[in-house]
Short mmCIF file of C-alpha atoms and ligand atoms in Angstrom, two decimals:
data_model
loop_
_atom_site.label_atom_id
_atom_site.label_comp_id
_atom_site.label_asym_id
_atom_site.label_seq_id
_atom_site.Cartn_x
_atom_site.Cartn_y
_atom_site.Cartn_z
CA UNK A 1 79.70 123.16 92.22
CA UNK A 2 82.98 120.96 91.94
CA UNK A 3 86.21 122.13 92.64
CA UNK A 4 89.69 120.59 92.39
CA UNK A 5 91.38 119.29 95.34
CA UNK A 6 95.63 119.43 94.95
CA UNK A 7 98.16 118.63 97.40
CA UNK A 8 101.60 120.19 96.08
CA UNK A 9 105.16 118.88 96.20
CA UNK A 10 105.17 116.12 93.42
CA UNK A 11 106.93 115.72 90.79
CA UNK A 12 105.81 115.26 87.16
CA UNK A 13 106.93 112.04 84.89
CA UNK A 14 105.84 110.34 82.78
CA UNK A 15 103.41 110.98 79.31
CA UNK A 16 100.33 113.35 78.67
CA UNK A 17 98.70 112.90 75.26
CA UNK A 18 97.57 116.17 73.69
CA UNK A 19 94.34 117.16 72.58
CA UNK A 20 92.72 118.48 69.53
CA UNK A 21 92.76 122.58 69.65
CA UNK A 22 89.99 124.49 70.86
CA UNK A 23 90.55 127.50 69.31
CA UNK A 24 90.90 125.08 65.97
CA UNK A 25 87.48 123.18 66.75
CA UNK A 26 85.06 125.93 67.58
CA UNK A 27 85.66 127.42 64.04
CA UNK A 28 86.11 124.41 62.11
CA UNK A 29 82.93 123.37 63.30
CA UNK A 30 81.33 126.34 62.70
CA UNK A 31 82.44 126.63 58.76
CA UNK A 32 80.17 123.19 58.47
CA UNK A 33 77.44 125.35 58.35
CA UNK A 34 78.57 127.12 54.77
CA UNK A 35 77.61 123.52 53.39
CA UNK A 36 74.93 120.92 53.03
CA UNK A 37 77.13 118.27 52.91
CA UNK A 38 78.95 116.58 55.88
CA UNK A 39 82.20 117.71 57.76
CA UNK A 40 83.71 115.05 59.61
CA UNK A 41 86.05 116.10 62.32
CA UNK A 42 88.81 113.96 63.90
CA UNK A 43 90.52 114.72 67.15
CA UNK A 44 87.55 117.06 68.21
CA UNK A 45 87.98 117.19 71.79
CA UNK A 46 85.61 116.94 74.66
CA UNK A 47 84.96 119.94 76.24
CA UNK A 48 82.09 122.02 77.64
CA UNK A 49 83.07 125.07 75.19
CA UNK A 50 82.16 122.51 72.33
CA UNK A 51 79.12 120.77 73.59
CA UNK A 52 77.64 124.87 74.57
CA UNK A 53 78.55 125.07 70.41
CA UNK A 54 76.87 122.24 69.49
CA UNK A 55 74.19 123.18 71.13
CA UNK A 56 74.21 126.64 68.93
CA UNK A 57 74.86 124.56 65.85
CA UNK A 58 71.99 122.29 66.86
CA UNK A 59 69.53 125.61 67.25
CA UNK A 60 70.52 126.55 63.20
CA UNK A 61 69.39 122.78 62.09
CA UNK A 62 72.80 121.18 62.05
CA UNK A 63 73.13 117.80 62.85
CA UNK A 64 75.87 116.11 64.10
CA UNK A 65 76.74 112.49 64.92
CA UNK A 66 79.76 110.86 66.51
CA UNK A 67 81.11 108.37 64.11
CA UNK A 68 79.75 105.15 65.37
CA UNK A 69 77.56 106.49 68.17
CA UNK A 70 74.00 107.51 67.59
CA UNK A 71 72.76 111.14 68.72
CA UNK A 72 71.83 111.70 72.69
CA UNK A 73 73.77 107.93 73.02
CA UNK A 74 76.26 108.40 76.18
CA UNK A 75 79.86 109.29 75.26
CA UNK A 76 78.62 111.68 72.15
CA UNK A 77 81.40 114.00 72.37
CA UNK A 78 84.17 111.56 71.09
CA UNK A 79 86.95 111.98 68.44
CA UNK A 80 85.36 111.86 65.38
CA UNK A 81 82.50 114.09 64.86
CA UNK A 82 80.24 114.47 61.74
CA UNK A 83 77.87 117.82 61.10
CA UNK A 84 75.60 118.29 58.59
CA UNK A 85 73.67 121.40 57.87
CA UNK A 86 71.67 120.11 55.08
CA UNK A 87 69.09 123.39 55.64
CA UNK A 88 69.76 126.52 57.72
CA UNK A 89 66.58 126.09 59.94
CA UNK A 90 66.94 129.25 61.59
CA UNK A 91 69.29 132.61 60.85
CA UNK A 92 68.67 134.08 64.42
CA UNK A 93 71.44 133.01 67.42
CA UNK A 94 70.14 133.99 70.36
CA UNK A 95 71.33 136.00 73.47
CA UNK A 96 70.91 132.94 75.76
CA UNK A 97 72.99 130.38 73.79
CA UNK A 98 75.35 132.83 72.23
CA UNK A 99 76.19 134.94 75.44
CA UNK A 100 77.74 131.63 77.12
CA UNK A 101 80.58 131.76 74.64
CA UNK A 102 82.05 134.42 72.61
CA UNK A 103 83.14 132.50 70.03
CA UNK A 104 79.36 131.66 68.80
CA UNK A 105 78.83 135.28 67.77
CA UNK A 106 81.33 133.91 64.65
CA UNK A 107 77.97 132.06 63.33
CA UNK A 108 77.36 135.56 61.70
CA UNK A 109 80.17 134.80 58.60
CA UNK A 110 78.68 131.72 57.45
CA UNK A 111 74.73 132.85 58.03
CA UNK A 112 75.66 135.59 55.52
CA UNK A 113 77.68 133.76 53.35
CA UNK A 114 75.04 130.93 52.88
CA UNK A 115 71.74 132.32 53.86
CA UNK A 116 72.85 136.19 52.76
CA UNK A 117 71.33 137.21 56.61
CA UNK A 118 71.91 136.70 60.12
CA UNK A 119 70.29 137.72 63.40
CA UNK A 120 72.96 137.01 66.09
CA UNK A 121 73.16 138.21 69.63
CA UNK A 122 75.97 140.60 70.54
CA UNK A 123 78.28 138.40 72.64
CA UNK A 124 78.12 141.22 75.39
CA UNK A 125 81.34 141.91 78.14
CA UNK A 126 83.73 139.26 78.90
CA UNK A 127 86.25 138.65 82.20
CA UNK A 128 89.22 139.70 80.77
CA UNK A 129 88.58 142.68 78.52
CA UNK A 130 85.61 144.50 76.58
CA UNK A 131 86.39 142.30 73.50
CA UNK A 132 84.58 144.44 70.71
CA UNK A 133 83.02 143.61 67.72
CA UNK A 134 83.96 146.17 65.55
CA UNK A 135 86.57 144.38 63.20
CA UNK A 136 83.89 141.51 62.44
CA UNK A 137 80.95 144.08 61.52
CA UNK A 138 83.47 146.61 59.23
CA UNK A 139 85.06 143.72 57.40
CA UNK A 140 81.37 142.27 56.92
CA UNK A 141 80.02 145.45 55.70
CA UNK A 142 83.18 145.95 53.09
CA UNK A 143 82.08 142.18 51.83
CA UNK A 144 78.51 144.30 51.04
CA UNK A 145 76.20 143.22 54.10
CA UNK A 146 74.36 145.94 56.13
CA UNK A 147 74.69 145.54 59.13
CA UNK A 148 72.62 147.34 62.03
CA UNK A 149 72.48 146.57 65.97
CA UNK A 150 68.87 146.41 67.31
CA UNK A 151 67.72 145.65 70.95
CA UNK A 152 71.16 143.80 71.19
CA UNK A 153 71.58 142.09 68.31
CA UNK A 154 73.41 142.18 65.16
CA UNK A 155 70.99 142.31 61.98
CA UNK A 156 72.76 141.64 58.85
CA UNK A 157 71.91 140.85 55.30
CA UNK A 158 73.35 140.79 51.78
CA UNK A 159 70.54 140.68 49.44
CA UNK A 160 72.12 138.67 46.29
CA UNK A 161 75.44 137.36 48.32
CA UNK A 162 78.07 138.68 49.48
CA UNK A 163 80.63 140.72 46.84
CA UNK A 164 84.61 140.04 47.23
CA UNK A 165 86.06 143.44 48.37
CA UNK A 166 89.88 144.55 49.61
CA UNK A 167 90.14 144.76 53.19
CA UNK A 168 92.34 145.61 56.06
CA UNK A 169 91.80 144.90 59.64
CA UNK A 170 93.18 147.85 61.79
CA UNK A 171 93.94 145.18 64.28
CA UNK A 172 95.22 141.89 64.57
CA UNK A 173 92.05 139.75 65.21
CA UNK A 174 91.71 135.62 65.45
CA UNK A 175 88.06 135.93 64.98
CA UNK A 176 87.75 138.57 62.70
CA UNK A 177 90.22 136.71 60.26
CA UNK A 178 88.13 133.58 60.65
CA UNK A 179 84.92 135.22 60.08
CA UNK A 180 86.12 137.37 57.40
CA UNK A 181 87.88 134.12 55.93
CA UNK A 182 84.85 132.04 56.13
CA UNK A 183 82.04 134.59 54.19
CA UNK A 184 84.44 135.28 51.55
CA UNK A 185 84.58 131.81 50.62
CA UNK A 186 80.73 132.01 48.72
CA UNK A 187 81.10 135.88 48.02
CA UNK A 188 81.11 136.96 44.16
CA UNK A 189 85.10 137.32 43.14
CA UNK A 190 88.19 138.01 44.84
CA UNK A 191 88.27 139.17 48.22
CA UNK A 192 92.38 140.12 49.75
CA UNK A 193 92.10 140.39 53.61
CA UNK A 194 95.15 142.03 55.30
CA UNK A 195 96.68 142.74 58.47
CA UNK A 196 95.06 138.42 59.30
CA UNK A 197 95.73 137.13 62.22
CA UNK A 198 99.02 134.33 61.35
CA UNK A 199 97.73 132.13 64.15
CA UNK A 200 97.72 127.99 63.43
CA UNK A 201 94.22 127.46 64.12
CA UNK A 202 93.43 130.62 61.10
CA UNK A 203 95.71 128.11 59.02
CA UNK A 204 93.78 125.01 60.13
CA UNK A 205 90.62 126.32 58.97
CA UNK A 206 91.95 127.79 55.42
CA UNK A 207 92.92 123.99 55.18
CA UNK A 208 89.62 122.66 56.29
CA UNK A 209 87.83 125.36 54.11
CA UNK A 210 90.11 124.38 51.30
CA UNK A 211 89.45 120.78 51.24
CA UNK A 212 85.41 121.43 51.32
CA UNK A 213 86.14 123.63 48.04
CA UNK A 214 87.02 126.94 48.39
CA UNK A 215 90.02 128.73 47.12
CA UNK A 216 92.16 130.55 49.84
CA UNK A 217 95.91 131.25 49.98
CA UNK A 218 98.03 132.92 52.01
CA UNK A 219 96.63 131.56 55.19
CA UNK A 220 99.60 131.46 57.77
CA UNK A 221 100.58 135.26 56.87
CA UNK A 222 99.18 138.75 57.13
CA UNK A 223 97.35 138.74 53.75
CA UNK A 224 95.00 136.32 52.74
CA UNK A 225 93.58 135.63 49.46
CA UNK A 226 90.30 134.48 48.82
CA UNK A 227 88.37 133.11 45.37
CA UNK A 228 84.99 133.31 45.98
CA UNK A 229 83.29 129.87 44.99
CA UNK A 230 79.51 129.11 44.00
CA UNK A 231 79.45 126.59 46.71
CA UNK A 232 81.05 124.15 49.57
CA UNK A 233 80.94 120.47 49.58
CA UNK A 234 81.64 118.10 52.86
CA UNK A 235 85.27 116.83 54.10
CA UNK A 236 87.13 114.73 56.28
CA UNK A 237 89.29 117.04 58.75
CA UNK A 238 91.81 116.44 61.39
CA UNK A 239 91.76 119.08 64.16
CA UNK A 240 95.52 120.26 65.23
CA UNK A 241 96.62 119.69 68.22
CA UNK A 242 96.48 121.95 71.46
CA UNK A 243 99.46 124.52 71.48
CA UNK A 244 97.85 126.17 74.63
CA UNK A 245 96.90 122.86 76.03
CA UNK A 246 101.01 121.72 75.22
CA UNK A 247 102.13 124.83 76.65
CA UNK A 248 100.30 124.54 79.77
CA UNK A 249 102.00 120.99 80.80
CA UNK A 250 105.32 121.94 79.66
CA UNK A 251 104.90 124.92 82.25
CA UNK A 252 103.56 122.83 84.73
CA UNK A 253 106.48 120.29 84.78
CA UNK A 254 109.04 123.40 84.51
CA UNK A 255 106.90 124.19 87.79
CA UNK A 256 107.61 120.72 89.61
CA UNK A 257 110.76 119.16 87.73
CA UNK A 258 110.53 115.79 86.28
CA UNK A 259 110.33 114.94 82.92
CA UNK A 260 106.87 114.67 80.57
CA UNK A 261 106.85 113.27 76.85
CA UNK A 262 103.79 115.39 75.30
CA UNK A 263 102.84 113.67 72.80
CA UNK A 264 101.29 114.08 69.99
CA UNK A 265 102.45 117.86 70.24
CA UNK A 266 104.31 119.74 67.46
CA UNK A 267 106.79 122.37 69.04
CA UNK A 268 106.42 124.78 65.46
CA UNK A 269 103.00 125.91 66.90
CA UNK A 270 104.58 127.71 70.06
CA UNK A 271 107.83 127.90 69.33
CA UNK A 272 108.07 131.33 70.90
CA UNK A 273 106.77 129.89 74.09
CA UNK A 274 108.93 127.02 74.34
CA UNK A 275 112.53 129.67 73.87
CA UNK A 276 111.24 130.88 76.43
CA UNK A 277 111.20 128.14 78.82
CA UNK A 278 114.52 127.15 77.65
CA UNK A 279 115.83 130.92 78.95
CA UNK A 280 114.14 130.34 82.51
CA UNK A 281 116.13 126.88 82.26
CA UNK A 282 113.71 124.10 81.06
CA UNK A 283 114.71 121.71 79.08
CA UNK A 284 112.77 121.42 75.52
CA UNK A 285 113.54 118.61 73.27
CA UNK A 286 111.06 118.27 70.11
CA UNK A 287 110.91 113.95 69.38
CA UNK A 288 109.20 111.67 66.62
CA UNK A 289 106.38 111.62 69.30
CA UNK A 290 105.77 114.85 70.09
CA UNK A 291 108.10 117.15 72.80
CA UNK A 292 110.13 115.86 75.99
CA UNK A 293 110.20 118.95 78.60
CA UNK A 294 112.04 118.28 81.38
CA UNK A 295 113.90 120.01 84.97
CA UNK A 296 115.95 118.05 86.96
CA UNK A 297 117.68 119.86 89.80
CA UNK A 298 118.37 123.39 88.08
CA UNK A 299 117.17 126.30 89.33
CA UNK A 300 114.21 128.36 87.33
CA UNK A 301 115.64 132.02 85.70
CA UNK A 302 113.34 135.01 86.15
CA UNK A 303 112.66 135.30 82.53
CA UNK A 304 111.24 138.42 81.00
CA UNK A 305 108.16 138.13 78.30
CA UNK A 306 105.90 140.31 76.33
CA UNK A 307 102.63 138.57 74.58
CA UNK A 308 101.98 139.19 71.20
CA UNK A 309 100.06 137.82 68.60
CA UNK A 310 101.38 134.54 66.78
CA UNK A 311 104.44 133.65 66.32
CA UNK A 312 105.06 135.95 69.57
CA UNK A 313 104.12 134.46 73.33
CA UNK A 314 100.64 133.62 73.27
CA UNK A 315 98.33 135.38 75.74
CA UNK A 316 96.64 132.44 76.44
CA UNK A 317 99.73 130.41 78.50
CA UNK A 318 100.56 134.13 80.02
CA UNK A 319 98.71 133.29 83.44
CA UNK A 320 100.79 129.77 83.09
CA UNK A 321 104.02 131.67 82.99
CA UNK A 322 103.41 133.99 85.61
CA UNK A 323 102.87 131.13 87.90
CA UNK A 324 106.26 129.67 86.91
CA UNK A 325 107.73 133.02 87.30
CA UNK A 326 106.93 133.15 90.92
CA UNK A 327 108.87 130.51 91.75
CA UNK A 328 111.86 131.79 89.84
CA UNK A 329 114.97 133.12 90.94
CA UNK A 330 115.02 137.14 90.48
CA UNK A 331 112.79 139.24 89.68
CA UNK A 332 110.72 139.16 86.22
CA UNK A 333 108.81 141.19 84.19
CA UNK A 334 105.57 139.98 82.13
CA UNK A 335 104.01 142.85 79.99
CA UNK A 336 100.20 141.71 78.71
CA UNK A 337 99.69 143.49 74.86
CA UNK A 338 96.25 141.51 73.92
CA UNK A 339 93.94 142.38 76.49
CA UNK A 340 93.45 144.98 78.91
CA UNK A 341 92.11 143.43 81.71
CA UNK A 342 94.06 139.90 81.95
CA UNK A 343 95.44 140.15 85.72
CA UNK A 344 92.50 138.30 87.51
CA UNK A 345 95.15 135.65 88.31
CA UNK A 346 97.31 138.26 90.08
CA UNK A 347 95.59 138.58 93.95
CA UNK A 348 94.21 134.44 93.64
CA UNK A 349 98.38 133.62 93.26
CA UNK A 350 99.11 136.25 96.06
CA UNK A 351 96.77 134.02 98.21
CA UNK A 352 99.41 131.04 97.13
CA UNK A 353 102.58 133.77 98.78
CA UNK A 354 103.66 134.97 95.47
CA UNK A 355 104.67 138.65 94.69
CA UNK A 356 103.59 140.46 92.07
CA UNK A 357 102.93 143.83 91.32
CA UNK A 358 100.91 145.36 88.58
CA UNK A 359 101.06 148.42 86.72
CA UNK A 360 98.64 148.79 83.82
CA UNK A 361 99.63 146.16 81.55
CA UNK A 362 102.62 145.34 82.79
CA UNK A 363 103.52 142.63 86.09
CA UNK A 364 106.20 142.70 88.24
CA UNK A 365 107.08 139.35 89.55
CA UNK A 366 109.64 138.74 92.44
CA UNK A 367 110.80 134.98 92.96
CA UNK A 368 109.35 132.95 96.16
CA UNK A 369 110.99 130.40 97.30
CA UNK A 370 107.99 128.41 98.63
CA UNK A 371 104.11 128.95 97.82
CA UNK A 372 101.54 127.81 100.34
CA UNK A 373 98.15 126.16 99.54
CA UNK A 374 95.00 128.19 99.39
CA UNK A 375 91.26 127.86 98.34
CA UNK A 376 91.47 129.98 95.15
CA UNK A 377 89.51 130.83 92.16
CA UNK A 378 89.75 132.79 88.62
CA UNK A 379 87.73 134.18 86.33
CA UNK A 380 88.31 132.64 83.37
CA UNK A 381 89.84 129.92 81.41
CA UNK A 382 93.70 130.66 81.49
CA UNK A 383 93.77 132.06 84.74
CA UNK A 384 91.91 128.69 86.19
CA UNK A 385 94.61 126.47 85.31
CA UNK A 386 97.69 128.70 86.42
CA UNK A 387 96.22 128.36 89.53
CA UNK A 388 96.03 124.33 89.41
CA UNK A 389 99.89 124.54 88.32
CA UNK A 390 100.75 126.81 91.35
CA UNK A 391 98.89 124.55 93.52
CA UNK A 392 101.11 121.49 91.95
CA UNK A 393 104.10 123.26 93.74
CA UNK A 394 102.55 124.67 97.12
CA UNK A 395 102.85 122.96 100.46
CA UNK A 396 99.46 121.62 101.57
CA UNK A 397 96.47 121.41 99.85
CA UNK A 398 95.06 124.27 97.15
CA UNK A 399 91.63 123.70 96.54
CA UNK A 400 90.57 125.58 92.81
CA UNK A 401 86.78 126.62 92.89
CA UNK A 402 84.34 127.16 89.47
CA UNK A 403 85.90 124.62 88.08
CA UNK A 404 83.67 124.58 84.71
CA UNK A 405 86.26 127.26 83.41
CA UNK A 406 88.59 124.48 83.16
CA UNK A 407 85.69 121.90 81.91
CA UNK A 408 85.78 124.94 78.80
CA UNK A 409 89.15 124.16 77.85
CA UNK A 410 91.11 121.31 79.12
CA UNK A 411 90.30 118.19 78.59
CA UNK A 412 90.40 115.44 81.32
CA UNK A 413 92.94 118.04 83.23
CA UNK A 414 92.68 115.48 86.62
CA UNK A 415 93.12 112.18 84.78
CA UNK A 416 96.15 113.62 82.85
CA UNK A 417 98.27 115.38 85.53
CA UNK A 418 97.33 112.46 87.92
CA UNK A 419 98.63 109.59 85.62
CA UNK A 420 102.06 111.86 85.71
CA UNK A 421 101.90 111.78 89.90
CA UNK A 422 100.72 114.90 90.66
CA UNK A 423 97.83 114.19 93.47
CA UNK A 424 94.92 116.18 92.23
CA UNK A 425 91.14 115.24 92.27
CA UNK A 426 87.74 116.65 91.62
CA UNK A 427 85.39 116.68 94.32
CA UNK A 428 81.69 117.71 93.75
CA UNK A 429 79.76 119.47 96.89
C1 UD1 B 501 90.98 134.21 70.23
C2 UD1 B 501 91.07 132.99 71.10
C3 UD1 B 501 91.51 133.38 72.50
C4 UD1 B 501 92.81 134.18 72.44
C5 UD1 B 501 92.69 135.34 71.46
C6 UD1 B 501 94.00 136.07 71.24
C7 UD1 B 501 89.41 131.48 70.23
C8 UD1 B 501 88.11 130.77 70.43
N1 UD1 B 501 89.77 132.36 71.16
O1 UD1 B 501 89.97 135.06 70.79
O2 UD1 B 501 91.70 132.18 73.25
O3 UD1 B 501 93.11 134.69 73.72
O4 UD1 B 501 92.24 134.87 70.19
O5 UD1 B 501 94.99 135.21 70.80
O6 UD1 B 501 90.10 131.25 69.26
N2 UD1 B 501 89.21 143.19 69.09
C9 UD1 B 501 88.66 144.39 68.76
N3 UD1 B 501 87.58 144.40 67.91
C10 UD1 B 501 87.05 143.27 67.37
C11 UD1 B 501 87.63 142.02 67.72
C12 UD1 B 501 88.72 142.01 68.58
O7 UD1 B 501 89.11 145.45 69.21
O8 UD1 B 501 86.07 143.35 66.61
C13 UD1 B 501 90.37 143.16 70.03
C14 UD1 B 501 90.11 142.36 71.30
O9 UD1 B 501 89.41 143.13 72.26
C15 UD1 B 501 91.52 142.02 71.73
C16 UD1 B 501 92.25 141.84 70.40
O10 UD1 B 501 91.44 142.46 69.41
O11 UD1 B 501 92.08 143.10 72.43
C17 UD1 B 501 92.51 140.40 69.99
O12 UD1 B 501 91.31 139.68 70.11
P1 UD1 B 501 90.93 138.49 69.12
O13 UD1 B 501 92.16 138.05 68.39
O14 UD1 B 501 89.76 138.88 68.31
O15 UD1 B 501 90.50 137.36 70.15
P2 UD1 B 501 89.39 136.25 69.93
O16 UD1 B 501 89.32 135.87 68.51
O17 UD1 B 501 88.14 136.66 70.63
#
């Protein structure tokens, strides 16, 4: 299995282009599948998370071809993607594929929407929390499906389509809203979803889903608004770019000093994130290209931070942070609101010399003045890569193990912090 090999002390400078969102991608690429026509997506980015959907896409009958490239040809992951689901070959997503990634259970919205059933797997426990799927099945069942759970899967139908309904999540969910969002598109009438989740990437696919057709407002806010249509037609769609991916390398080079241009970034999708780097004394400057985060010689601030859902601090750059924070001056306080089990990052960055203490959902973080290299690992996707941005700081070499939670979610992470001088490397045993 590879691992990544860094030796700390270096400064970052110079420019990292961002990617095209996950958490924007996986849905986007999903809603093809409420049409026969082609989606084309630009800026999809190359990661193991969407080749493992592909791959579920790919199971349903929908075909997909990188502009230019032919199918299977090497280098099939680039930018511009096209999927076509001319026929739903098969309602069923099964445990194997869908258990590899939570985000495939979503499948379910658009089954129901186009094929009125779906046999999906239930995406079963997860690292950081027991991640439920209660929202998605009572918003589904108030949009007329019947649902039931048998031998661990979800069986749904909607004989005659879905029917618009009025609907309001107990809870803030990302998935929910984009599951709910996507079967109310080809339900009969008006459906009005509240308590949504205001996230960017719910807002990317309202636009996506708006330029194949359908009739959705309010996307961005906690009530959205939804004409049911008779039917979808294909579009041309640029994916947004990363905010967790942005947020990641402006906390990395508030980690070593030096100055990084992100570019292609847009500072209005974390702008909670980035306040709060400029309290634990970053420097944040949005440009024409994207934003310029620098720290040159000042000292970091413990800094204090809650995560909520958007616009608050994201939960997904709250390992990131913590790893800054140990390195602070002072003592800070990081309180996790979104999942329950989110610490796994806590004892691997106590093998680096940092201090933290936990206390239910809440961290206690006292400022080091020095972290020391380790062989670490983590559990899942965030808390991988605030251990590769502690090990850009410690003295000696930090060597991060199951790497392929990174390969999930950050593209080229090596080639990127490398071309900026940090000296980090993949080595496969
Ligand atoms: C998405 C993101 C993930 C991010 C999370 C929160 C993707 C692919 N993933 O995950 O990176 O960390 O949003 O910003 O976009 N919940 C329930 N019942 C449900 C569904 C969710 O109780 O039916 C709970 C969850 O356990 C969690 C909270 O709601 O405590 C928020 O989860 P949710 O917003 O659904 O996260 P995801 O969409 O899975």
């Amino acid at each position: 299995m590879d691992s990544i090999v860094i030796t700390g002390g270096n400064r970052l400078n110079g420019t990292i282009p961002i990617s095209g969102a996950k958490n924007a991608a996986l849905p986007l690429m999903i809603a093809s599948m409420l049409t026969a026509e082609t989606v084309t997506l630009e800026n999809l980015p190359d990661l193991a998370d969407v080749e493992s959907l592909v791959r579920i896409l790919t199971n349903h009958g929908v075909d997909f071809q990188v502009e230019g490239k032919r199918k299977g040809q090497a280098g099939q992951m680039g930018r511009v993607v096209k999927f076509t689901a001319g026929e739903i070959a098969d309602t069923t997503a099964p445990y194997e594929l869908v258990s590899k990634m939570r985000a495939s259970f979503w499948v379910l919205g658009p089954l129901l929407a186009r094929c009125h059933e779906g046999r999906v797997s239930l995406p079963g426990g997860c690292a950081i929390g027991t991640r439920p799927v209660d929202l998605f099945l009572d918003s589904l069942r108030a949009l007329g499906a019947k649902i039931e759970v048998e031998n661990g899967y979800v069986v749904a139908s909607a004989e005659g389509g879905l029917i618009g309904t009025h609907f309001k999540f107990p809870k803030v969910s990302v998935g929910a809203t984009h599951v709910a969002m996507m079967a109310a598109t080809l339900a009969k009438g008006q459906t009005v979803l509240e308590n949504t989740a205001r996230e960017p990437e719910v807002v990317d696919l309202a636009k996506c889903l708006n330029a194949m057709g359908a009739k959705i407002s309010g996307a961005g806010t906690s009530t959205i608004t939804i004409d049911g249509v008779e039917k979808l037609h294909g579009c041309r769609h640029r994916v947004l770019p990363d905010r967790i991916e942005t947020g990641t390398y402006a906390i990395a080079v508030a980690m070593t000093g030096g100055d990084i241009l992100l570019k292609g970034a847009q500072p209005d999708l974390l702008q909670e994130a980035l306040d709060t780097l400029v309290r634990a004394g970053v420097t944040v400057e949005p440009t024409n290209e994207g934003i310029r985060v620098s720290r040159n010689g000042t000292d970091l601030i413990a800094t204090d931070m809650e995560t909520q859902p958007f616009p608050g601090f994201p939960t997904d750059l709250q390992a990131q942070f913590m790893a800054l924070m140990t390195m602070a001056k002072g003592t800070s306080h990081i309180k996790e609101t979104i999942f329950e089990n989110r610490f796994m990052h806590v004892q691997e960055l106590a093998r680096l010399g940092a201090k933290i203490s936990l206390d239910g959902q809440d961290a206690t973080v006292e400022g080091v003045s020095e972290l020391t290299g380790a062989p670490v690992m983590a559990t899942d996707l965030r808390a991988s890569v605030s251990l590769v941005i502690a090990g850009l700081v410690a003295k000696g070499t930090t060597t991060v193990n199951r790497v392929y939670h990174l390969d999930r979610g950050f593209e080229r992470l090596e080639e990127k912090l490398s071309n900026c001088g940090a000296t980090i490397s993949r080595v496969s045993e």
